[in-house]
PDB file of C-alpha atoms in Angstrom:
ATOM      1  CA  UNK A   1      43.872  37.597  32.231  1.00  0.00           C
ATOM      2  CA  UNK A   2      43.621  34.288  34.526  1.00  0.00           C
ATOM      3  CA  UNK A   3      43.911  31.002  32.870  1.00  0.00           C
ATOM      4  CA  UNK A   4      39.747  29.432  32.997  1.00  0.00           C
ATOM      5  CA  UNK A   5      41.416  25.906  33.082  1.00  0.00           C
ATOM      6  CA  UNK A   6      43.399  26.846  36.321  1.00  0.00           C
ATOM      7  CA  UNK A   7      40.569  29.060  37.967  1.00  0.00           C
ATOM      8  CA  UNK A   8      38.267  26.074  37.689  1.00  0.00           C
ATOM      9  CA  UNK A   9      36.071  27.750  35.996  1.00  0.00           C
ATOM     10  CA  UNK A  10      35.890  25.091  32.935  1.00  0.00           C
ATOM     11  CA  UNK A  11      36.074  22.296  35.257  1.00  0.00           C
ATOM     12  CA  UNK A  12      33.213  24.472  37.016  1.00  0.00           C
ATOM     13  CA  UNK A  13      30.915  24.364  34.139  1.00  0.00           C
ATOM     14  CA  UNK A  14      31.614  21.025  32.868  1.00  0.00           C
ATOM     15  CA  UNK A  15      30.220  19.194  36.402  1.00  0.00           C
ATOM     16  CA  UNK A  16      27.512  21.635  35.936  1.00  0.00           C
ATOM     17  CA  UNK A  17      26.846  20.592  32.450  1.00  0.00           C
ATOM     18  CA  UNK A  18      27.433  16.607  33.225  1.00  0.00           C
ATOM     19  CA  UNK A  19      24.848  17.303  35.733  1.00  0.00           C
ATOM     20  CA  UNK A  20      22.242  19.117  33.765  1.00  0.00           C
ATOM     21  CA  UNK A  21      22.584  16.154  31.351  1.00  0.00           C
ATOM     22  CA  UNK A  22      21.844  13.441  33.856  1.00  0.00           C
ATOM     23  CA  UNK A  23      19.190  15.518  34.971  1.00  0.00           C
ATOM     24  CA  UNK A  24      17.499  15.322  32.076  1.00  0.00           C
ATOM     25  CA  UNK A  25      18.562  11.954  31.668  1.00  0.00           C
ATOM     26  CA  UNK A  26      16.518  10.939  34.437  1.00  0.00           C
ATOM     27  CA  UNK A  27      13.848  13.083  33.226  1.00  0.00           C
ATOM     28  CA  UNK A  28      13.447  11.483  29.597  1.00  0.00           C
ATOM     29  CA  UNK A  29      13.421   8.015  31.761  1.00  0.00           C
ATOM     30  CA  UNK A  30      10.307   9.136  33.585  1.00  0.00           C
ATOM     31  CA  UNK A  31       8.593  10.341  30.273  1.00  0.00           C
ATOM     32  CA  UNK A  32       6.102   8.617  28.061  1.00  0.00           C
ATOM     33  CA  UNK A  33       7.526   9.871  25.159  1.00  0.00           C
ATOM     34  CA  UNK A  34      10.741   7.847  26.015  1.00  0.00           C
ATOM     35  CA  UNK A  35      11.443   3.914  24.340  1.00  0.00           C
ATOM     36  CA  UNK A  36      13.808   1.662  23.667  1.00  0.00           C
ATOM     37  CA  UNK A  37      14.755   0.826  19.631  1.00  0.00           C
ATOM     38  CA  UNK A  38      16.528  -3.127  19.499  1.00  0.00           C
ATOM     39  CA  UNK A  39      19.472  -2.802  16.752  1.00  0.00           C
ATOM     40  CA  UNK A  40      20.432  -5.679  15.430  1.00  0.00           C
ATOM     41  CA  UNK A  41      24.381  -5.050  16.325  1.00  0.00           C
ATOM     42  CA  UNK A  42      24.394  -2.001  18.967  1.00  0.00           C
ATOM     43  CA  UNK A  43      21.460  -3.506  21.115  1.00  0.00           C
ATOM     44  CA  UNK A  44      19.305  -1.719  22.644  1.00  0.00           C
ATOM     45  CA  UNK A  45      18.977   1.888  22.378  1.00  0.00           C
ATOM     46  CA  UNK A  46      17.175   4.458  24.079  1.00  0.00           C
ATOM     47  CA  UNK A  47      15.283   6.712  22.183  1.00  0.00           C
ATOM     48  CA  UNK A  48      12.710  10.007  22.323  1.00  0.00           C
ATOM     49  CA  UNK A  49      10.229  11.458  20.557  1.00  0.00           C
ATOM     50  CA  UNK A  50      11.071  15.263  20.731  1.00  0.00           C
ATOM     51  CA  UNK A  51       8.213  17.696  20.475  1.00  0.00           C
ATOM     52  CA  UNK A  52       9.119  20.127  17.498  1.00  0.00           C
ATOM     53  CA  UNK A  53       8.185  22.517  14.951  1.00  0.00           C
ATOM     54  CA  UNK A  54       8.329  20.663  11.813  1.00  0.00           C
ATOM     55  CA  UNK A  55       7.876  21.042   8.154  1.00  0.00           C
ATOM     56  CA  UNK A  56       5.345  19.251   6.215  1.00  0.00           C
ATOM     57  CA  UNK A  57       5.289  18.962   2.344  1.00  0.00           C
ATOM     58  CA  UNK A  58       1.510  19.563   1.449  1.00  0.00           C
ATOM     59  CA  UNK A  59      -0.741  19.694  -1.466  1.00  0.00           C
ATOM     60  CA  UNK A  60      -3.890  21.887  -1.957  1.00  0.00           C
ATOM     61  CA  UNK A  61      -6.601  19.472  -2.403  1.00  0.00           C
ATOM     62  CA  UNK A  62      -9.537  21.681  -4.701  1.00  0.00           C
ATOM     63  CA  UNK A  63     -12.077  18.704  -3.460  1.00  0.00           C
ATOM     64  CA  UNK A  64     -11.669  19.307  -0.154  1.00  0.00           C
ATOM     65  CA  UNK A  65     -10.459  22.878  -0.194  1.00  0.00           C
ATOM     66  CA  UNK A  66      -7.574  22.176   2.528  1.00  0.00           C
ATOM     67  CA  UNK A  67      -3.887  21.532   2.493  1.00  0.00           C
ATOM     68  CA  UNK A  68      -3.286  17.674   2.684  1.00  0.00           C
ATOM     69  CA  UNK A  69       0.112  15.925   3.985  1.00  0.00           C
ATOM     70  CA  UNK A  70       2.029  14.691   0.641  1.00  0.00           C
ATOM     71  CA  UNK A  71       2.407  11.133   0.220  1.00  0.00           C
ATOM     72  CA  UNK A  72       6.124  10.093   0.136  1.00  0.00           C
ATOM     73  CA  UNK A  73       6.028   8.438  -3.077  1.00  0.00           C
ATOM     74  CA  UNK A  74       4.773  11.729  -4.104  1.00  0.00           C
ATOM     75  CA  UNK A  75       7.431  13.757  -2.876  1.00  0.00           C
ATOM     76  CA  UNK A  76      10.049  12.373  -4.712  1.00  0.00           C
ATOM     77  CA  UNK A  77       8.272  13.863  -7.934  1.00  0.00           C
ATOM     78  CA  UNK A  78       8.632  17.615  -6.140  1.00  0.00           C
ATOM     79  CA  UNK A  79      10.980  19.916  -7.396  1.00  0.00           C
ATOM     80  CA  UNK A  80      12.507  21.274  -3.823  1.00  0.00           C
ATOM     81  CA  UNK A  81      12.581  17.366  -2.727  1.00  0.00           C
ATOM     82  CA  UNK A  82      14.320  16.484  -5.581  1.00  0.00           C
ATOM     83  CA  UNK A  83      17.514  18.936  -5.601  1.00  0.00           C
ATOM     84  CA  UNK A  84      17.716  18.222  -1.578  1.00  0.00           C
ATOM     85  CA  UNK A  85      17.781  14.309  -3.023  1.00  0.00           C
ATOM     86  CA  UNK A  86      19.981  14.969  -5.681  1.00  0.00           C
ATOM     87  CA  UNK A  87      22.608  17.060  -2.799  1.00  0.00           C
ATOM     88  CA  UNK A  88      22.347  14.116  -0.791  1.00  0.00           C
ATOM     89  CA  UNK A  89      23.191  11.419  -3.085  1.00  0.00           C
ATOM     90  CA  UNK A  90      26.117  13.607  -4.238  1.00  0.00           C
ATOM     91  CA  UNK A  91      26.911  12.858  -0.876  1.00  0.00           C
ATOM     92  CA  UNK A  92      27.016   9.436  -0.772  1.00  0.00           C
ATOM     93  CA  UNK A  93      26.378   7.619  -4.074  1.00  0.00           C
ATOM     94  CA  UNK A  94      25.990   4.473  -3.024  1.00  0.00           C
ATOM     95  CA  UNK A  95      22.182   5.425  -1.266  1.00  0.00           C
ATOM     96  CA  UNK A  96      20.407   4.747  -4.299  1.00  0.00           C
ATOM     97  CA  UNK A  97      16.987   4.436  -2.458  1.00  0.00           C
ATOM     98  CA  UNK A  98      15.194   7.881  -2.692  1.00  0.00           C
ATOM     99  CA  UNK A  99      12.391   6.670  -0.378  1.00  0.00           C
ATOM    100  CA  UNK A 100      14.230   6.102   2.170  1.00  0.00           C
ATOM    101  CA  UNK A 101      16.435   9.428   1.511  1.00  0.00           C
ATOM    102  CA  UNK A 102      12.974  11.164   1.599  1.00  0.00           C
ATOM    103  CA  UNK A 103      12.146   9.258   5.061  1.00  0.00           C
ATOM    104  CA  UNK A 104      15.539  10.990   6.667  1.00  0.00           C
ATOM    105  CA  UNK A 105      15.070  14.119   4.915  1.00  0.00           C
ATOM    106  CA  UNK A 106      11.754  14.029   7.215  1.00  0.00           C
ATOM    107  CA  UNK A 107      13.327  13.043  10.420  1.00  0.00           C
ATOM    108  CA  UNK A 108      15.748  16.135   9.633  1.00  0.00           C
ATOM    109  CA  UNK A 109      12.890  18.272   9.312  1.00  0.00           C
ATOM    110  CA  UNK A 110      14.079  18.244   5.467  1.00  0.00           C
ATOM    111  CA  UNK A 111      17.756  19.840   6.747  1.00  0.00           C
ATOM    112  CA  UNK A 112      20.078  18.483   4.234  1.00  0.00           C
ATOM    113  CA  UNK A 113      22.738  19.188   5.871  1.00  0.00           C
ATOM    114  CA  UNK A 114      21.743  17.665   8.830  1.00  0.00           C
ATOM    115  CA  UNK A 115      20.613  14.272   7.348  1.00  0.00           C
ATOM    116  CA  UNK A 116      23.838  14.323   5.383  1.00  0.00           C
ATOM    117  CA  UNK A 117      25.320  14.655   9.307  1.00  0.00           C
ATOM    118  CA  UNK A 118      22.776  12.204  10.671  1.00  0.00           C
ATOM    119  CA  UNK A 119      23.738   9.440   7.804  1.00  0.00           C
ATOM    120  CA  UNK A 120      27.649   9.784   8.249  1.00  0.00           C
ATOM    121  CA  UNK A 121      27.056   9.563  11.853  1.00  0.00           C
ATOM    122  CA  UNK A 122      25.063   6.504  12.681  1.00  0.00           C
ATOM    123  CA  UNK A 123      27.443   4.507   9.866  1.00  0.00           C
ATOM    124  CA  UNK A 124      25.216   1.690   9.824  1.00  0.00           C
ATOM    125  CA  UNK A 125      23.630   2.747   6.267  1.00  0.00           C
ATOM    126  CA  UNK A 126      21.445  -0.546   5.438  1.00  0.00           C
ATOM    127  CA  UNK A 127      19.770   0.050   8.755  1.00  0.00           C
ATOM    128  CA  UNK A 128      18.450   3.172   7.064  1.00  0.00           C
ATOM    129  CA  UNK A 129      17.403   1.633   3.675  1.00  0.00           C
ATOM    130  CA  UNK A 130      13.890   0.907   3.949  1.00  0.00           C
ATOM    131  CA  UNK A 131      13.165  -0.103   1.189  1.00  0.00           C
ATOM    132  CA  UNK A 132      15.294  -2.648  -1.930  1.00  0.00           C
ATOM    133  CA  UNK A 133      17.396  -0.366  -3.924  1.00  0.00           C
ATOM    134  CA  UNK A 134      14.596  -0.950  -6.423  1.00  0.00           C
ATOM    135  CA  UNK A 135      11.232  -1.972  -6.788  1.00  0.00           C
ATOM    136  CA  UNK A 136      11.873  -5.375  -8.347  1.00  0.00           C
ATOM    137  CA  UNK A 137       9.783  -7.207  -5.518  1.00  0.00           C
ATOM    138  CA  UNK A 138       6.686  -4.593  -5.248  1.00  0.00           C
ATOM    139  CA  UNK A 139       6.656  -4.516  -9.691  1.00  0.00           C
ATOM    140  CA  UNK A 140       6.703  -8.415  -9.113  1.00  0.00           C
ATOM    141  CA  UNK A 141       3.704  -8.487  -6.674  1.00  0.00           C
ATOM    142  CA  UNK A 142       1.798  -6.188  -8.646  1.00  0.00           C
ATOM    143  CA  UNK A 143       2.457  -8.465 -12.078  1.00  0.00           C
ATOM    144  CA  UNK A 144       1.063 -11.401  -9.795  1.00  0.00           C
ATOM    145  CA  UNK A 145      -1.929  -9.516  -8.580  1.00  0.00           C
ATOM    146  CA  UNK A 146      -2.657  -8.032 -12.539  1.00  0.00           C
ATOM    147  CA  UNK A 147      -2.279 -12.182 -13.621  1.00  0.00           C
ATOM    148  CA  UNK A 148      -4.702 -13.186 -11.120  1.00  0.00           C
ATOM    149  CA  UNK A 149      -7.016 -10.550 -11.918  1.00  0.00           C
ATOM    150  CA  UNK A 150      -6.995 -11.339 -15.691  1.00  0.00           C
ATOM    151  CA  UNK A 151      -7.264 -15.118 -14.751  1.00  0.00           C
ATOM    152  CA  UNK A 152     -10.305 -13.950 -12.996  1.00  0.00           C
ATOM    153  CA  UNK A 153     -11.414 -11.809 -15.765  1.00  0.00           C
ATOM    154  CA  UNK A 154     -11.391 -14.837 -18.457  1.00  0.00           C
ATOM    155  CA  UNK A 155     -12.612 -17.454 -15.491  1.00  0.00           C
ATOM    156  CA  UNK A 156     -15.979 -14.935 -15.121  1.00  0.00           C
ATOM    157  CA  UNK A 157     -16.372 -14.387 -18.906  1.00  0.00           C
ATOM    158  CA  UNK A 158     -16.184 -18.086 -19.218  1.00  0.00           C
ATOM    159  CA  UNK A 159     -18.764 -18.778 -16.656  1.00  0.00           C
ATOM    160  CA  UNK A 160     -21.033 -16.103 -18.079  1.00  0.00           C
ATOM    161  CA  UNK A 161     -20.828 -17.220 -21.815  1.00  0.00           C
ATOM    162  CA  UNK A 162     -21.249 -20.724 -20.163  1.00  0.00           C
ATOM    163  CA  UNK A 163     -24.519 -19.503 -18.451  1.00  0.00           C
ATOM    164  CA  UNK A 164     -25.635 -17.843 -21.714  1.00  0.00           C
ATOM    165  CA  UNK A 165     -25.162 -21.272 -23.492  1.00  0.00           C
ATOM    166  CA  UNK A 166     -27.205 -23.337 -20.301  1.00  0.00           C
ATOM    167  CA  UNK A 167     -29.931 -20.675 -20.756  1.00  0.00           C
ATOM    168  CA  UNK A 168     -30.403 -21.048 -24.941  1.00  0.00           C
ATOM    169  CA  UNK A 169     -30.299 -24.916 -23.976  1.00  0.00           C
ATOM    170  CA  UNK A 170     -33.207 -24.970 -21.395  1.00  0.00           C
ATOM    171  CA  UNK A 171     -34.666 -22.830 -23.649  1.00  0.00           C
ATOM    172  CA  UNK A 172     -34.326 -24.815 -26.072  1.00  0.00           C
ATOM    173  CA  UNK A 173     -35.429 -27.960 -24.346  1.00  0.00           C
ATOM    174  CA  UNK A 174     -38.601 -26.132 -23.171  1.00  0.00           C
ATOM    175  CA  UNK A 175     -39.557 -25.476 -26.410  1.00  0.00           C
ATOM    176  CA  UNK A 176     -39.015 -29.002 -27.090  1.00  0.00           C
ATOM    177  CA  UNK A 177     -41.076 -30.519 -23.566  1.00  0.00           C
ATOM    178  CA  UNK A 178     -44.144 -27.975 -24.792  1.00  0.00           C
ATOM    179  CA  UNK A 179     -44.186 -29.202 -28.234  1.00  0.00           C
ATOM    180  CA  UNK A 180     -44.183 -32.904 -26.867  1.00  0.00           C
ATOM    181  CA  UNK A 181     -46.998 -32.359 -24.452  1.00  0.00           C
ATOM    182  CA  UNK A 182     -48.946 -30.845 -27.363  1.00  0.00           C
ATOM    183  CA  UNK A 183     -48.610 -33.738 -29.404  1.00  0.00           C
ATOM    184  CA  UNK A 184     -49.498 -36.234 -26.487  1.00  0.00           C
ATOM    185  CA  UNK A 185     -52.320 -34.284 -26.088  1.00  0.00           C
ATOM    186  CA  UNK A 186     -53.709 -34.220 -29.380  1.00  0.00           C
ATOM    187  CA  UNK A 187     -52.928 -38.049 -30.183  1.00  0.00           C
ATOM    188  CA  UNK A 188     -54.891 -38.235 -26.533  1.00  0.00           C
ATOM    189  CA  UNK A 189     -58.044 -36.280 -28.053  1.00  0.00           C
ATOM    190  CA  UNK A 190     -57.378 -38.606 -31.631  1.00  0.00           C
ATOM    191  CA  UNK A 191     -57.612 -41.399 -30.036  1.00  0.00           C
ATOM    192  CA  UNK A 192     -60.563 -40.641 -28.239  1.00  0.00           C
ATOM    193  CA  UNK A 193     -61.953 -39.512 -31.377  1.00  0.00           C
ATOM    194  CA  UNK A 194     -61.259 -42.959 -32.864  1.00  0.00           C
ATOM    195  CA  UNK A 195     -62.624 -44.873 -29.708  1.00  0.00           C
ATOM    196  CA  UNK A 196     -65.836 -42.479 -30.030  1.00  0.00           C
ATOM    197  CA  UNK A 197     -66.256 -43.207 -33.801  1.00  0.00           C
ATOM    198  CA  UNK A 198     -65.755 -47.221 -32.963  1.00  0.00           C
ATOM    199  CA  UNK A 199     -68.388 -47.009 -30.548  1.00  0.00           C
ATOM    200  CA  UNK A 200     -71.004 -45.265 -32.675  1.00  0.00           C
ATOM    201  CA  UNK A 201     -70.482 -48.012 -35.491  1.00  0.00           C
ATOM    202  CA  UNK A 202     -71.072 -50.885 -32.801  1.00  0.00           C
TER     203      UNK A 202
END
């Protein structure tokens, strides 16, 4: 049988592959699909968005009566998502952030294996965290946001006991204005009384 490496047949096929790539190369250039991603220590990258079949995690929505895409903080409550998290954190122990282990499982078109791949691969892990390890900063925002709206809650009530106290004292004081302009207007009809009578006995 003849050696491929001295018929030139490898050598053959590897020009012709080297080609093909450029070719395409130079066809992903020319493509709208095509962009450029700055990392922070390999500079700039060229990437593509590649048109494929892809899985979706879904829910039946009885509302609507349709399948709706999942919400990723919902996913990591499924049962499927959570054995593919639980194989990949095997994996590497250290990626404690199962959003952002969700997020790959996506771009992997929810291949374990090939995140796992993808993840040893790139070695640059906190590019791919997300997210914090925890949720220390969004539990913190949403303890400000609950403050203010119980500050706001008290402030209103406040204001609304103070309008219920303005109201008893006009109220009050109109009471008080009606029973004074009764009285000036009787002592006004006494006193013309009293003028009348004074008259009459002149």
């Amino acid at each position: 049988m003849d050696n491929p490496v001295a018929s030139g047949e490898v050598r053959s096929t590897s020009v012709a592959s080297a080609s093909g790539t450029q070719g395409q190369q130079a066809d992903t250039l020319d493509d709208s699909r095509t962009g450029v991603f700055n990392h922070p220590t390999r500079g700039p990258l060229l990437t593509y968005m590649f048109e494929k079949k892809r899985n979706v995690a879904s829910f039946f929505d009885e509302s609507s009566g349709t399948w709706l895409k999942m919400p990723l903080s919902w996913e990591r409550d499924v049962s499927y998502v959570k054995e593919m998290v639980s194989h990949i954190q095997a994996a590497f122990p250290s990626w404690k952030d199962v959003r952002s282990i969700i997020a790959a499982l996506r771009a992997s078109n929810y291949n374990v294996d090939d995140c796992i791949a993808n993840y040893a691969t790139i070695e640059d892990h906190s590019s791919l965290d997300l997210w914090p390890d925890d949720d220390s900063s969004a539990r913190e925002a949403i303890a400000k946001l609950q403050e203010k709206l119980e500050q706001k809650t008290a402030e209103a009530e406040s204001l609304r006991l103070d309008n219920v106290e303005i109201k008893q004292k006009v109220s009050w004081l109109e009471d008080v204005v009606s029973e004074l302009r009764e009285n000036l207007e009787r002592s006004e009809v006494e006193r013309a009384a009293a003028v009348y009578q004074q008259h009459e006995q002149i």
